[in-house]
mmCIF file of C-alpha atoms in Angstrom:
data_model
loop_
_atom_site.group_PDB
_atom_site.id
_atom_site.type_symbol
_atom_site.label_atom_id
_atom_site.label_comp_id
_atom_site.label_asym_id
_atom_site.label_seq_id
_atom_site.Cartn_x
_atom_site.Cartn_y
_atom_site.Cartn_z
ATOM 1 C CA MET I 4 14.193 9.243 -3.118
ATOM 2 C CA SER I 5 13.962 12.672 -0.977
ATOM 3 C CA ARG I 6 15.464 15.993 -3.521
ATOM 4 C CA SER I 7 18.342 16.117 -1.211
ATOM 5 C CA ALA I 8 19.548 12.699 -2.569
ATOM 6 C CA TRP I 9 19.003 12.671 -6.255
ATOM 7 C CA ILE I 10 21.271 16.110 -5.666
ATOM 8 C CA ALA I 11 23.955 14.410 -3.916
ATOM 9 C CA LEU I 12 23.633 11.827 -6.491
ATOM 10 C CA ILE I 13 24.075 14.617 -9.751
ATOM 11 C CA ALA I 14 26.894 16.028 -7.739
ATOM 12 C CA LEU I 15 29.023 12.691 -7.375
ATOM 13 C CA THR I 16 28.257 11.684 -11.267
ATOM 14 C CA LEU I 17 29.647 15.032 -12.131
ATOM 15 C CA SER I 18 32.845 15.309 -9.679
ATOM 16 C CA MET I 19 32.884 11.855 -11.586
ATOM 17 C CA LEU I 20 33.324 13.386 -15.037
ATOM 18 C CA GLY I 21 35.812 15.788 -13.772
ATOM 19 C CA ARG I 22 37.958 14.028 -12.581
ATOM 20 C CA ALA I 23 37.035 11.920 -16.197
ATOM 21 C CA ALA I 24 39.168 15.092 -17.730
ATOM 22 C CA GLU I 25 42.115 15.269 -15.795
ATOM 23 C CA PRO I 26 45.004 13.815 -16.001
ATOM 24 C CA PRO I 27 45.349 9.936 -15.993
ATOM 25 C CA ASP I 28 46.493 8.450 -12.938
ATOM 26 C CA ASP I 29 46.605 4.470 -11.680
ATOM 27 C CA GLY I 30 42.791 4.456 -12.160
ATOM 28 C CA ALA I 31 42.191 4.092 -8.386
ATOM 29 C CA SER I 32 40.739 7.339 -8.290
ATOM 30 C CA LEU I 33 38.668 6.869 -10.691
ATOM 31 C CA HIS I 34 37.664 3.211 -9.730
ATOM 32 C CA ARG I 35 36.724 4.568 -5.901
ATOM 33 C CA TYR I 36 34.675 6.976 -7.458
ATOM 34 C CA PHE I 37 32.713 4.929 -9.717
ATOM 35 C CA THR I 38 32.123 2.761 -6.480
ATOM 36 C CA GLN I 39 30.511 5.483 -4.912
ATOM 37 C CA ALA I 40 28.437 6.350 -7.665
ATOM 38 C CA SER I 41 27.079 2.770 -7.850
ATOM 39 C CA ALA I 42 26.623 2.304 -3.735
ATOM 40 C CA ALA I 43 24.027 5.773 -4.287
ATOM 41 C CA PHE I 44 22.860 4.794 -7.421
ATOM 42 C CA CYS I 45 21.548 1.518 -5.542
ATOM 43 C CA GLU I 46 19.842 2.902 -2.803
ATOM 44 C CA VAL I 47 18.046 4.836 -4.624
ATOM 45 C CA GLU I 48 14.235 3.195 -4.110
ATOM 46 C CA PHE I 49 13.193 3.047 -7.759
ATOM 47 C CA VAL I 50 16.078 1.104 -8.424
ATOM 48 C CA GLN I 51 15.898 -1.241 -5.855
ATOM 49 C CA MET I 52 11.906 -2.371 -6.372
ATOM 50 C CA TYR I 53 13.336 -2.211 -10.073
ATOM 51 C CA ARG I 54 15.858 -5.022 -8.762
ATOM 52 C CA MET I 55 13.627 -6.633 -6.712
ATOM 53 C CA ILE I 56 10.983 -7.573 -9.586
ATOM 54 C CA LYS I 57 13.625 -8.072 -11.960
ATOM 55 C CA ALA I 58 14.480 -10.923 -9.599
ATOM 56 C CA SER I 59 11.533 -12.252 -7.968
ATOM 57 C CA GLY I 60 8.472 -10.541 -10.374
ATOM 58 C CA ILE I 61 5.191 -12.023 -8.749
ATOM 59 C CA ARG I 62 7.278 -13.708 -6.250
ATOM 60 C CA MET I 63 8.126 -10.696 -4.130
ATOM 61 C CA GLY I 64 6.768 -10.867 -0.332
ATOM 62 C CA PRO I 65 5.237 -8.627 2.154
ATOM 63 C CA GLY I 66 8.397 -5.915 3.057
ATOM 64 C CA ASP I 67 10.246 -6.433 0.149
ATOM 65 C CA GLY I 68 11.038 -3.509 -2.419
ATOM 66 C CA TRP I 69 9.325 -0.276 -1.070
ATOM 67 C CA PHE I 70 6.161 -1.730 0.531
ATOM 68 C CA LYS I 71 7.587 -1.188 4.099
ATOM 69 C CA PRO I 72 5.181 -1.705 7.286
ATOM 70 C CA SER I 73 4.021 1.668 8.607
ATOM 71 C CA GLN I 74 6.443 3.329 10.814
ATOM 72 C CA SER I 75 6.054 5.015 14.593
ATOM 73 C CA ARG I 76 8.220 7.226 17.035
ATOM 74 C CA TYR I 77 6.910 5.291 19.907
ATOM 75 C CA GLY I 78 7.970 1.871 19.278
ATOM 76 C CA TRP I 79 9.692 -1.127 20.903
ATOM 77 C CA ASP I 80 13.058 1.092 20.715
ATOM 78 C CA TRP I 81 11.246 4.152 22.495
ATOM 79 C CA LEU I 82 8.924 1.886 24.657
ATOM 80 C CA ILE I 83 12.639 -0.050 25.852
ATOM 81 C CA ALA I 84 14.062 2.027 26.800
ATOM 82 C CA ARG I 85 12.406 3.838 29.232
ATOM 83 C CA PHE I 86 11.103 0.906 30.857
ATOM 84 C CA ASP I 87 13.825 -2.246 30.562
ATOM 85 C CA ALA I 88 15.597 -1.293 34.198
ATOM 86 C CA ASN I 89 17.708 -4.344 34.253
ATOM 87 C CA LYS I 90 18.622 -3.807 30.888
ATOM 88 C CA ASP I 91 17.376 -7.224 29.653
ATOM 89 C CA GLY I 92 16.248 -7.267 26.570
ATOM 90 C CA LYS I 93 12.537 -7.262 27.763
ATOM 91 C CA ILE I 94 9.971 -5.577 30.165
ATOM 92 C CA THR I 95 7.905 -7.615 32.871
ATOM 93 C CA PRO I 96 5.666 -6.694 35.501
ATOM 94 C CA ASP I 97 7.429 -5.283 37.823
ATOM 95 C CA GLU I 98 8.743 -2.505 34.821
ATOM 96 C CA LEU I 99 5.867 -1.800 34.148
ATOM 97 C CA LYS I 100 2.784 -1.481 36.476
ATOM 98 C CA GLY I 101 -1.363 -1.697 35.344
ATOM 99 C CA SER I 102 -3.092 -1.808 32.870
ATOM 100 C CA MET I 103 -0.679 -0.680 30.398
ATOM 101 C CA PHE I 104 1.457 -4.454 30.289
ATOM 102 C CA ALA I 105 -1.776 -6.510 29.826
ATOM 103 C CA GLY I 106 -2.694 -3.913 27.032
ATOM 104 C CA LEU I 107 0.889 -4.739 24.982
ATOM 105 C CA ASP I 108 2.305 -8.214 26.298
ATOM 106 C CA ARG I 109 0.533 -9.220 23.240
ATOM 107 C CA ASP I 110 1.041 -13.456 23.235
ATOM 108 C CA ARG I 111 0.295 -13.077 27.210
ATOM 109 C CA ASP I 112 3.470 -14.790 28.224
ATOM 110 C CA GLY I 113 4.020 -13.090 31.013
ATOM 111 C CA THR I 114 7.052 -10.411 29.241
ATOM 112 C CA ILE I 115 7.007 -7.717 26.642
ATOM 113 C CA THR I 116 9.156 -8.462 23.693
ATOM 114 C CA SER I 117 10.024 -6.961 20.824
ATOM 115 C CA ALA I 118 7.587 -9.544 19.085
ATOM 116 C CA ASP I 119 4.466 -7.609 20.628
ATOM 117 C CA LEU I 120 5.386 -4.979 19.099
ATOM 118 C CA ASP I 121 5.816 -6.389 15.080
ATOM 119 C CA TRP I 122 2.789 -5.944 13.490
ATOM 120 C CA SER I 123 4.823 -6.241 10.043
ATOM 121 C CA ASP I 124 3.373 -8.358 7.750
ATOM 122 C CA SER I 125 6.370 -11.645 8.735
ATOM 123 C CA SER I 126 4.806 -11.324 12.339
ATOM 124 C CA SER I 127 4.101 -14.595 13.311
ATOM 125 C CA PHE I 128 1.789 -13.323 15.811
ATOM 126 C CA LEU I 129 -0.280 -11.764 12.690
ATOM 127 C CA ARG I 130 0.058 -15.030 10.508
ATOM 128 C CA ASN I 131 -1.718 -17.238 13.019
ATOM 129 C CA LEU I 132 -4.092 -14.542 13.348
ATOM 130 C CA ALA I 133 -5.344 -14.386 10.197
ATOM 131 C CA GLN I 134 -5.676 -18.204 9.660
ATOM 132 C CA ALA I 135 -8.242 -18.225 13.192
ATOM 133 C CA ARG I 136 -9.922 -15.543 11.303
ATOM 134 C CA GLN I 137 -10.249 -17.878 8.513
ATOM 135 C CA VAL I 138 -11.192 -20.986 10.463
ATOM 136 C CA LEU I 139 -13.642 -18.821 12.526
ATOM 137 C CA GLN I 140 -15.532 -17.204 9.575
ATOM 138 C CA PRO I 141 -17.563 -20.046 8.299
ATOM 139 C CA TRP I 142 -19.429 -20.340 12.015
ATOM 140 C CA ASP I 143 -19.665 -16.499 12.359
ATOM 141 C CA GLY I 144 -23.071 -16.338 11.861
ATOM 142 C CA ASP I 145 -23.240 -12.807 12.988
ATOM 143 C CA GLY I 146 -20.387 -11.648 11.267
ATOM 144 C CA ASP I 147 -19.010 -9.841 14.773
ATOM 145 C CA GLN I 148 -15.541 -12.083 15.122
ATOM 146 C CA LYS I 149 -16.564 -14.045 17.834
ATOM 147 C CA LEU I 150 -18.061 -16.920 18.668
ATOM 148 C CA THR I 151 -21.199 -17.266 21.308
ATOM 149 C CA LYS I 152 -22.289 -20.178 22.776
ATOM 150 C CA ALA I 153 -24.720 -21.519 20.541
ATOM 151 C CA GLU I 154 -22.182 -20.781 17.418
ATOM 152 C CA TRP I 155 -19.746 -22.391 19.368
ATOM 153 C CA ASP I 156 -21.969 -25.059 20.570
ATOM 154 C CA ALA I 157 -22.953 -25.985 16.867
ATOM 155 C CA LEU I 158 -20.106 -26.365 15.500
ATOM 156 C CA PHE I 159 -19.365 -28.623 18.198
ATOM 157 C CA GLN I 160 -22.474 -30.872 16.803
ATOM 158 C CA LYS I 161 -21.236 -30.582 12.919
ATOM 159 C CA LEU I 162 -17.653 -31.841 13.678
ATOM 160 C CA SER I 163 -18.703 -34.328 16.566
ATOM 161 C CA GLN I 164 -21.723 -35.903 14.436
ATOM 162 C CA GLY I 165 -24.139 -36.522 17.022
ATOM 163 C CA ARG I 166 -20.882 -38.038 19.321
ATOM 164 C CA LYS I 167 -19.931 -36.538 22.988
ATOM 165 C CA GLU I 168 -16.474 -35.861 22.359
ATOM 166 C CA ILE I 169 -14.128 -34.450 19.183
ATOM 167 C CA ASP I 170 -10.486 -35.644 18.219
ATOM 168 C CA ALA I 171 -7.544 -34.988 15.989
ATOM 169 C CA VAL I 172 -9.427 -35.860 12.981
ATOM 170 C CA ASP I 173 -12.342 -33.868 13.230
ATOM 171 C CA LEU I 174 -10.003 -31.037 14.167
ATOM 172 C CA THR I 175 -7.987 -31.181 11.555
ATOM 173 C CA LYS I 176 -11.432 -31.010 9.853
ATOM 174 C CA LEU I 177 -11.892 -27.569 11.477
ATOM 175 C CA LEU I 178 -8.500 -26.362 10.376
ATOM 176 C CA ASN I 179 -8.113 -27.354 7.529
ATOM 177 C CA PRO I 180 -11.092 -27.114 5.867
ATOM 178 C CA PRO I 181 -11.581 -27.467 2.110
ATOM 179 C CA ARG I 182 -11.866 -25.348 -0.890
ATOM 180 C CA PRO I 183 -14.943 -23.773 -2.571
ATOM 181 C CA ALA I 184 -15.140 -25.435 -5.881
ATOM 182 C CA MET I 185 -14.958 -22.856 -8.450
ATOM 183 C CA PRO I 186 -17.849 -21.862 -10.731
ATOM 184 C CA ALA I 187 -18.538 -23.803 -14.268
ATOM 185 C CA GLY I 188 -16.176 -21.675 -16.769
ATOM 186 C CA MET I 189 -14.250 -20.064 -14.013
ATOM 187 C CA LYS I 190 -10.330 -19.468 -14.747
ATOM 188 C CA PRO I 191 -8.395 -18.493 -11.795
ATOM 189 C CA PRO I 192 -7.187 -15.299 -12.408
ATOM 190 C CA ALA I 193 -3.774 -14.713 -14.385
ATOM 191 C CA MET I 194 -0.868 -13.833 -12.616
ATOM 192 C CA PRO I 195 0.751 -10.507 -13.721
ATOM 193 C CA THR I 196 3.855 -11.110 -15.379
ATOM 194 C CA LYS I 197 7.494 -9.121 -15.096
ATOM 195 C CA ALA I 198 6.850 -7.362 -18.009
ATOM 196 C CA LEU I 199 3.746 -5.959 -16.614
ATOM 197 C CA LEU I 200 4.636 -5.493 -12.705
ATOM 198 C CA LEU I 201 7.659 -3.317 -15.005
ATOM 199 C CA GLU I 202 5.666 -1.318 -16.728
ATOM 200 C CA ARG I 203 3.637 -0.319 -13.792
ATOM 201 C CA LEU I 204 6.374 0.255 -12.078
ATOM 202 C CA TRP I 205 7.445 2.975 -14.966
ATOM 203 C CA THR I 206 3.921 4.353 -15.038
ATOM 204 C CA GLY I 207 3.860 5.049 -11.019
ATOM 205 C CA GLU I 208 0.788 2.261 -10.879
ATOM 206 C CA LEU I 209 2.793 0.813 -8.292
ATOM 207 C CA GLY I 210 3.638 3.888 -6.846
ATOM 208 C CA SER I 211 5.721 7.411 -7.121
ATOM 209 C CA PRO I 212 9.590 6.608 -7.141
ATOM 210 C CA PHE I 213 9.562 9.723 -4.430
ATOM 211 C CA ALA I 214 9.853 8.991 -0.957
ATOM 212 C CA GLY I 215 6.969 10.047 1.528
ATOM 213 C CA PRO I 216 8.472 12.123 4.436
ATOM 214 C CA ASN I 217 9.894 10.207 7.582
ATOM 215 C CA VAL I 218 8.478 9.812 10.965
ATOM 216 C CA GLY I 219 9.393 13.178 12.494
ATOM 217 C CA ASP I 220 9.674 15.516 9.303
ATOM 218 C CA PRO I 221 7.492 18.188 8.294
ATOM 219 C CA ALA I 222 4.417 17.069 6.621
ATOM 220 C CA PRO I 223 4.469 19.291 2.753
ATOM 221 C CA GLU I 224 2.044 22.087 2.493
ATOM 222 C CA PHE I 225 -0.178 21.706 0.056
ATOM 223 C CA THR I 226 -3.173 23.252 -1.041
ATOM 224 C CA LEU I 227 -6.137 20.678 -2.877
ATOM 225 C CA LYS I 228 -10.084 21.100 -4.333
ATOM 226 C CA THR I 229 -12.407 19.787 -2.001
ATOM 227 C CA HIS I 230 -14.758 16.215 -3.908
ATOM 228 C CA ASP I 231 -17.415 18.986 -5.395
ATOM 229 C CA GLY I 232 -14.583 21.681 -6.198
ATOM 230 C CA LYS I 233 -16.303 24.615 -4.812
ATOM 231 C CA GLN I 234 -13.514 25.065 -1.710
ATOM 232 C CA LYS I 235 -9.789 24.604 -0.921
ATOM 233 C CA ILE I 236 -7.747 22.858 1.910
ATOM 234 C CA SER I 237 -4.815 23.595 2.939
ATOM 235 C CA LEU I 238 -2.250 22.268 5.026
ATOM 236 C CA MET I 239 -1.535 25.643 6.710
ATOM 237 C CA GLN I 240 -5.118 26.136 7.787
ATOM 238 C CA PHE I 241 -5.286 23.692 10.484
ATOM 239 C CA ARG I 242 -1.245 23.602 11.593
ATOM 240 C CA TYR I 243 -1.136 23.905 15.150
ATOM 241 C CA GLN I 244 -4.741 24.757 15.267
ATOM 242 C CA LYS I 245 -6.435 21.208 15.782
ATOM 243 C CA PRO I 246 -4.581 17.635 15.301
ATOM 244 C CA VAL I 247 -4.336 16.452 11.503
ATOM 245 C CA VAL I 248 -4.093 13.259 10.175
ATOM 246 C CA LEU I 249 -2.703 12.932 6.899
ATOM 247 C CA ILE I 250 -2.936 9.872 4.956
ATOM 248 C CA PHE I 251 0.159 9.629 1.986
ATOM 249 C CA GLY I 252 -1.143 6.245 -0.506
ATOM 250 C CA SER I 253 -3.171 6.255 -4.016
ATOM 251 C CA PHE I 254 -6.446 4.849 -4.853
ATOM 252 C CA THR I 255 -6.103 2.378 -7.930
#
């Protein structure tokens, strides 16, 4: 939560206290201020994360709490506002010509839609891609995430067992390989409890309760030491001189 939001919340709370000192009326004003303060409090990311852990625990999925996908000023809204000439909610090759269309039409269906630019964890394309990579990995001998003809032929021979064709049963074995056996004596890792997640939330191990800058906001000034401690680097040294990439995160 930004500093201005904290100030606004505190000011609203103080205004409620001031109202409490006034002569009581029918209670409508106090109820209205309390409702506004409660709504503002529930919008705080830290509170949302706390409520999510209390409700779901380890069942939190991608995008829950404050674990959101990255943002960019050049997303779907930016693209469609400039190239969707007939305003039908999609972009065709006639509206965006050249190699850029082929690069953005991710599912190769002949049109660019919001799904083609969805890079969140809930994207069906990314889920399918992860499954394809999992199937590919055992047969990718050199680890380049590609299958050569020789690797493909070896896979065909493995599935066909000497036959000249493969059928749906063979493909099922490819798409659903058996899980590797766990070494003797090894137990699966224990999942964190709600109590442990809440403890890590309060200690900051799940992230800072203070939100970082939004897209388009000025980057905060900072001065940090280099890894060897011999120099100091500040953002102001590079501002307006060269492109700078700032990565906001934590090492755990």
